[in-house]
């Protein structure tokens, strides 16, 4: 069931997930489109998440934006001055920031940057905000990187364990989320959230809008450069073809997997496997490395005392569920 409406306020709104935003030219959402988007969200009882660009919006826009409860996603140190904060507001950085002003930081980095900046990043762990690391080049992850990633997470686990021993409860998505989950908790784009772009059309997520604007997907896959990735518009409502195909029940690998923290990114799926609901080897391997490291951390924390007794993460001998599909 849809719960969230993501509204891109501008073509240059900050990218907050796996896909970079290649759009550099400002294109602010027309104020009437914004109003209609809010009405759509109200009628469907959706929580609105505004995604901000890095420039200030006029008072006329801020008044419309604040006419409804909302969550804001904004570039680090560019907190919109609207007079309203929400605990769920998200700050997004593309390099390790000096200061964070909200309770949630998304740190978007390439895998190589994760390795080269591992000490700098680890200094963020003990703070009172949730840290979400988002790797922006999952598609380039190779099996030669597996050991490097496992070593990195082992080092970070030791730091997190030290913080737990001090009585802190650090939150780092790739290592602590799985310890708290007993069922899938994925991105669910197109299932529990939908994106409204400045052109008044809906997209499964912002990345599908970027791809349409730049024809990246078509060029990558040698399709004709004619793709309309939209799934409806404000005039006619949502129109997602075969919506069931986005759901977990229709994803044979994912529904048998217990990397519950995995994003199950449908944009990455489409980019790498040409199918929204079929995951790539890269995403599965990275997510299961996270899962296994989370299991190690959970076991170490349990040596100190009881912790999440209801969670059981079993030992597995694979990283890509595709390799054991016959057992499902
Ligand atoms: S690791 Fe792979 S199979 Fe498991 S949930 Fe993620 S994408 Fe699906």
XYZ file of C-alpha atoms and ligand atoms in Angstrom:
336
model
C 0.000 0.000 0.000
C 1.293 3.454 -0.874
C 2.453 5.420 2.163
C 4.817 8.092 0.850
C 4.807 10.638 -1.941
C 8.286 11.876 -2.815
C 8.150 15.310 -4.487
C 11.225 16.435 -6.421
C 11.083 20.208 -6.036
C 13.568 20.817 -8.833
C 15.430 18.877 -11.510
C 18.575 19.588 -9.480
C 17.096 18.227 -6.216
C 19.690 16.290 -4.274
C 20.235 12.613 -5.158
C 19.813 10.571 -1.979
C 20.133 6.987 -3.110
C 22.161 4.751 -5.452
C 21.556 6.831 -8.584
C 23.414 10.090 -9.120
C 21.367 13.006 -10.386
C 22.955 14.022 -13.702
C 20.573 17.002 -14.187
C 22.420 20.278 -13.759
C 19.938 22.825 -15.100
C 17.467 24.253 -12.594
C 13.827 23.446 -13.321
C 11.669 24.312 -10.336
C 8.344 22.514 -10.054
C 5.564 24.953 -11.074
C 3.712 26.087 -7.979
C 0.368 24.805 -9.338
C 1.919 21.367 -9.902
C 3.221 21.441 -6.345
C -0.243 22.321 -5.026
C -1.858 19.550 -7.056
C 0.779 17.093 -5.816
C -0.036 17.997 -2.229
C -3.763 17.504 -2.870
C -3.004 14.112 -4.460
C -0.985 13.148 -1.370
C -3.752 14.330 0.970
C -6.452 12.401 -0.876
C -4.374 9.211 -0.770
C -3.341 9.855 2.840
C 0.370 9.845 1.938
C 3.233 11.328 3.960
C 5.007 13.860 1.754
C 8.780 13.832 1.407
C 10.156 16.910 -0.313
C 13.531 16.621 -1.986
C 15.268 20.017 -2.013
C 17.823 21.500 -4.404
C 20.850 23.349 -3.011
C 19.378 26.831 -3.519
C 16.864 28.723 -1.394
C 13.222 28.699 -2.401
C 11.011 31.776 -2.244
C 8.543 32.404 0.588
C 5.697 31.708 -1.836
C 7.018 28.148 -2.288
C 7.861 27.639 1.379
C 4.295 28.572 2.341
C 2.893 25.922 -0.005
C 5.489 23.364 1.107
C 4.602 23.868 4.755
C 0.858 23.690 4.128
C 1.094 19.979 4.986
C 3.135 17.786 7.369
C 6.282 16.688 5.590
C 9.753 15.204 5.739
C 12.587 17.073 4.063
C 15.536 15.601 2.213
C 18.211 18.235 1.589
C 21.911 18.653 0.770
C 24.214 18.710 3.790
C 24.523 22.161 5.351
C 21.705 23.495 3.162
C 18.906 22.956 5.631
C 15.826 24.734 4.274
C 14.820 27.560 6.566
C 11.080 26.933 6.761
C 10.631 27.127 10.508
C 9.549 23.464 10.730
C 11.704 20.435 11.495
C 10.859 16.764 11.555
C 12.906 14.087 13.370
C 12.835 12.122 10.107
C 14.405 14.902 7.990
C 17.390 13.628 6.028
C 20.640 15.379 5.186
C 22.587 14.079 2.200
C 26.361 14.328 1.729
C 28.628 13.166 -1.078
C 31.745 13.435 1.082
C 32.351 13.022 4.803
C 30.808 16.140 6.369
C 32.232 18.161 9.265
C 28.819 18.985 10.711
C 25.443 17.297 10.569
C 22.322 19.175 11.625
C 19.639 16.481 11.499
C 19.040 13.045 12.956
C 19.640 11.223 9.676
C 22.624 11.448 7.390
C 22.862 9.729 4.021
C 26.498 9.482 2.993
C 26.781 8.680 -0.719
C 30.183 7.363 -1.775
C 31.826 5.149 -4.319
C 33.120 1.816 -3.000
C 36.741 2.946 -3.422
C 35.984 6.048 -1.301
C 34.503 3.846 1.400
C 37.849 2.062 1.621
C 40.049 5.131 1.389
C 37.981 7.153 3.894
C 37.166 4.369 6.317
C 38.751 6.092 9.332
C 37.104 9.448 8.613
C 33.743 7.724 8.198
C 34.117 5.736 11.406
C 34.407 9.004 13.355
C 30.737 9.586 12.537
C 29.604 6.385 14.302
C 29.377 7.618 17.877
C 27.183 10.629 17.092
C 23.520 11.015 17.839
C 22.355 10.663 14.254
C 21.619 7.661 12.125
C 24.205 7.081 9.416
C 23.047 5.569 6.126
C 25.860 4.657 3.800
C 24.788 4.467 0.177
C 27.233 3.094 -2.365
C 26.880 4.836 -5.706
C 28.733 2.367 -7.897
C 27.274 -0.995 -6.873
C 27.352 -1.919 -10.557
C 31.168 -1.834 -10.497
C 31.570 -4.117 -7.477
C 33.422 -7.276 -8.472
C 34.155 -10.571 -6.745
C 37.730 -9.301 -6.246
C 36.269 -6.629 -3.950
C 34.523 -9.124 -1.658
C 37.431 -9.633 0.727
C 38.154 -5.891 0.922
C 34.538 -5.176 1.835
C 34.451 -7.960 4.428
C 37.656 -6.617 6.028
C 36.260 -3.083 6.120
C 33.085 -4.209 7.857
C 35.112 -6.303 10.303
C 37.090 -3.189 11.290
C 33.928 -1.136 11.631
C 32.264 -3.885 13.673
C 35.115 -3.614 16.218
C 34.450 0.132 16.527
C 30.689 -0.360 16.851
C 31.210 -3.058 19.475
C 33.331 -0.622 21.511
C 30.475 1.887 21.365
C 27.950 -0.734 22.485
C 30.276 -1.534 25.413
C 30.130 2.166 26.367
C 26.341 1.866 26.474
C 25.755 3.681 23.175
C 23.457 2.448 20.403
C 25.088 3.495 17.137
C 22.996 3.227 13.992
C 24.785 2.407 10.773
C 22.408 0.971 8.182
C 24.735 -1.605 6.635
C 25.754 -3.108 9.991
C 23.047 -2.486 12.550
C 19.785 -2.609 10.569
C 19.739 -6.362 9.980
C 20.182 -7.013 13.715
C 16.816 -5.354 14.372
C 14.767 -6.888 11.554
C 12.686 -10.049 11.419
C 11.229 -9.386 7.986
C 12.059 -7.583 4.754
C 12.493 -3.827 5.027
C 13.376 -2.656 1.529
C 13.052 0.522 -0.487
C 9.728 -0.635 -1.987
C 9.693 2.023 -4.694
C 6.406 1.799 -6.598
C 4.881 -0.235 -3.771
C 4.918 1.953 -0.670
C 6.294 5.140 -2.245
C 6.022 6.970 -5.532
C 7.815 10.032 -6.902
C 6.318 13.167 -8.429
C 8.725 15.022 -10.745
C 8.650 18.734 -11.672
C 6.897 17.815 -14.961
C 3.776 16.687 -13.052
C 4.353 13.003 -13.828
C 4.836 10.072 -11.464
C 7.894 7.807 -11.516
C 8.757 4.662 -9.574
C 11.652 6.610 -8.028
C 13.741 9.704 -8.890
C 16.263 7.603 -10.838
C 13.640 6.638 -13.429
C 13.007 10.364 -13.985
C 16.738 11.086 -14.385
C 17.008 8.228 -16.886
C 14.084 9.508 -18.905
C 15.552 13.013 -19.017
C 18.974 11.807 -20.081
C 18.066 8.654 -21.989
C 20.749 6.849 -19.996
C 18.857 3.581 -19.755
C 18.113 3.507 -23.451
C 21.691 4.266 -24.420
C 23.017 1.676 -21.984
C 20.824 -1.015 -23.372
C 20.859 0.084 -27.001
C 17.128 0.700 -26.990
C 15.533 3.418 -29.043
C 15.884 6.761 -27.240
C 12.167 7.170 -26.760
C 11.455 5.859 -23.311
C 8.725 7.403 -21.181
C 9.426 6.028 -17.744
C 6.458 7.735 -16.101
C 3.763 5.734 -14.342
C 0.933 8.234 -14.491
C 0.448 11.928 -13.937
C -1.472 14.359 -11.756
C -4.333 14.686 -14.246
C -5.032 10.976 -14.719
C -3.598 9.440 -11.565
C -1.203 6.542 -11.124
C -0.880 3.895 -13.788
C 1.779 1.335 -12.881
C 1.824 -1.513 -15.396
C 1.678 -4.913 -13.659
C 2.217 -3.435 -10.180
C 2.349 -6.905 -8.629
C 5.652 -7.489 -10.442
C 7.324 -4.950 -8.123
C 6.331 -6.884 -5.025
C 8.354 -9.268 -2.906
C 5.895 -12.122 -3.537
C 6.801 -12.001 -7.218
C 10.586 -11.940 -6.643
C 11.562 -15.603 -6.286
C 15.108 -14.935 -5.076
C 14.304 -12.100 -2.676
C 11.315 -13.790 -1.076
C 13.585 -16.691 -0.091
C 16.406 -14.465 1.127
C 16.909 -13.103 4.627
C 19.146 -10.124 3.866
C 16.204 -8.177 5.266
C 18.111 -4.867 5.266
C 18.758 -5.033 1.495
C 17.442 -2.060 -0.484
C 16.238 -4.356 -3.308
C 16.781 -1.390 -5.599
C 14.505 -1.796 -8.615
C 16.438 0.844 -10.547
C 19.672 -1.127 -10.117
C 17.763 -4.273 -11.041
C 16.540 -2.747 -14.259
C 19.924 -1.278 -15.071
C 21.825 -4.515 -14.476
C 19.342 -7.316 -15.249
C 16.812 -5.440 -17.431
C 14.049 -6.531 -15.041
C 12.669 -4.501 -12.139
C 12.257 -7.483 -9.859
C 15.363 -9.543 -10.668
C 18.356 -8.546 -8.543
C 21.907 -8.241 -9.774
C 24.785 -10.391 -8.516
C 26.491 -7.226 -7.237
C 23.572 -6.096 -5.079
C 23.005 -9.581 -3.667
C 26.662 -10.102 -2.788
C 27.048 -6.708 -1.120
C 23.817 -7.121 0.832
C 24.778 -10.559 2.065
C 28.230 -9.337 3.107
C 26.381 -6.699 5.175
C 24.029 -9.361 6.518
C 26.849 -11.659 7.581
C 28.803 -8.836 9.209
C 25.641 -7.849 11.057
C 25.345 -11.434 12.287
C 28.940 -11.286 13.568
C 28.245 -8.004 15.356
C 25.077 -9.400 16.924
C 26.952 -12.442 18.228
C 29.718 -10.255 19.696
C 27.204 -7.959 21.400
C 25.504 -11.011 22.897
C 28.798 -11.925 24.592
C 28.327 -8.736 26.631
C 24.684 -9.335 27.512
C 21.231 -10.161 26.191
C 20.437 -8.304 22.968
C 17.483 -8.679 20.610
C 16.812 -12.305 21.727
C 14.005 -12.708 19.201
C 16.344 -12.156 16.216
C 18.002 -15.196 14.698
C 20.445 -14.749 11.817
C 21.535 -18.171 10.694
C 24.911 -19.023 9.225
C 24.901 -19.289 5.430
C 27.541 -20.487 3.001
C 26.676 -18.343 -0.001
C 26.712 -14.651 -0.865
C 24.417 -14.698 -3.881
C 21.076 -16.473 -3.302
C 21.076 -17.265 -7.025
C 23.820 -19.822 -6.319
C 21.517 -21.838 -4.033
C 18.244 -21.279 -5.872
C 17.613 -25.021 -6.196
C 17.305 -25.247 -2.395
C 14.404 -22.782 -2.316
S 20.318 -9.916 -1.322
Fe 19.534 -10.246 -3.403
S 17.970 -11.832 -3.160
Fe 18.392 -10.983 -1.109
S 16.841 -9.357 -0.836
Fe 18.691 -8.389 -1.672
S 18.379 -8.364 -3.880
Fe 16.920 -9.838 -3.043
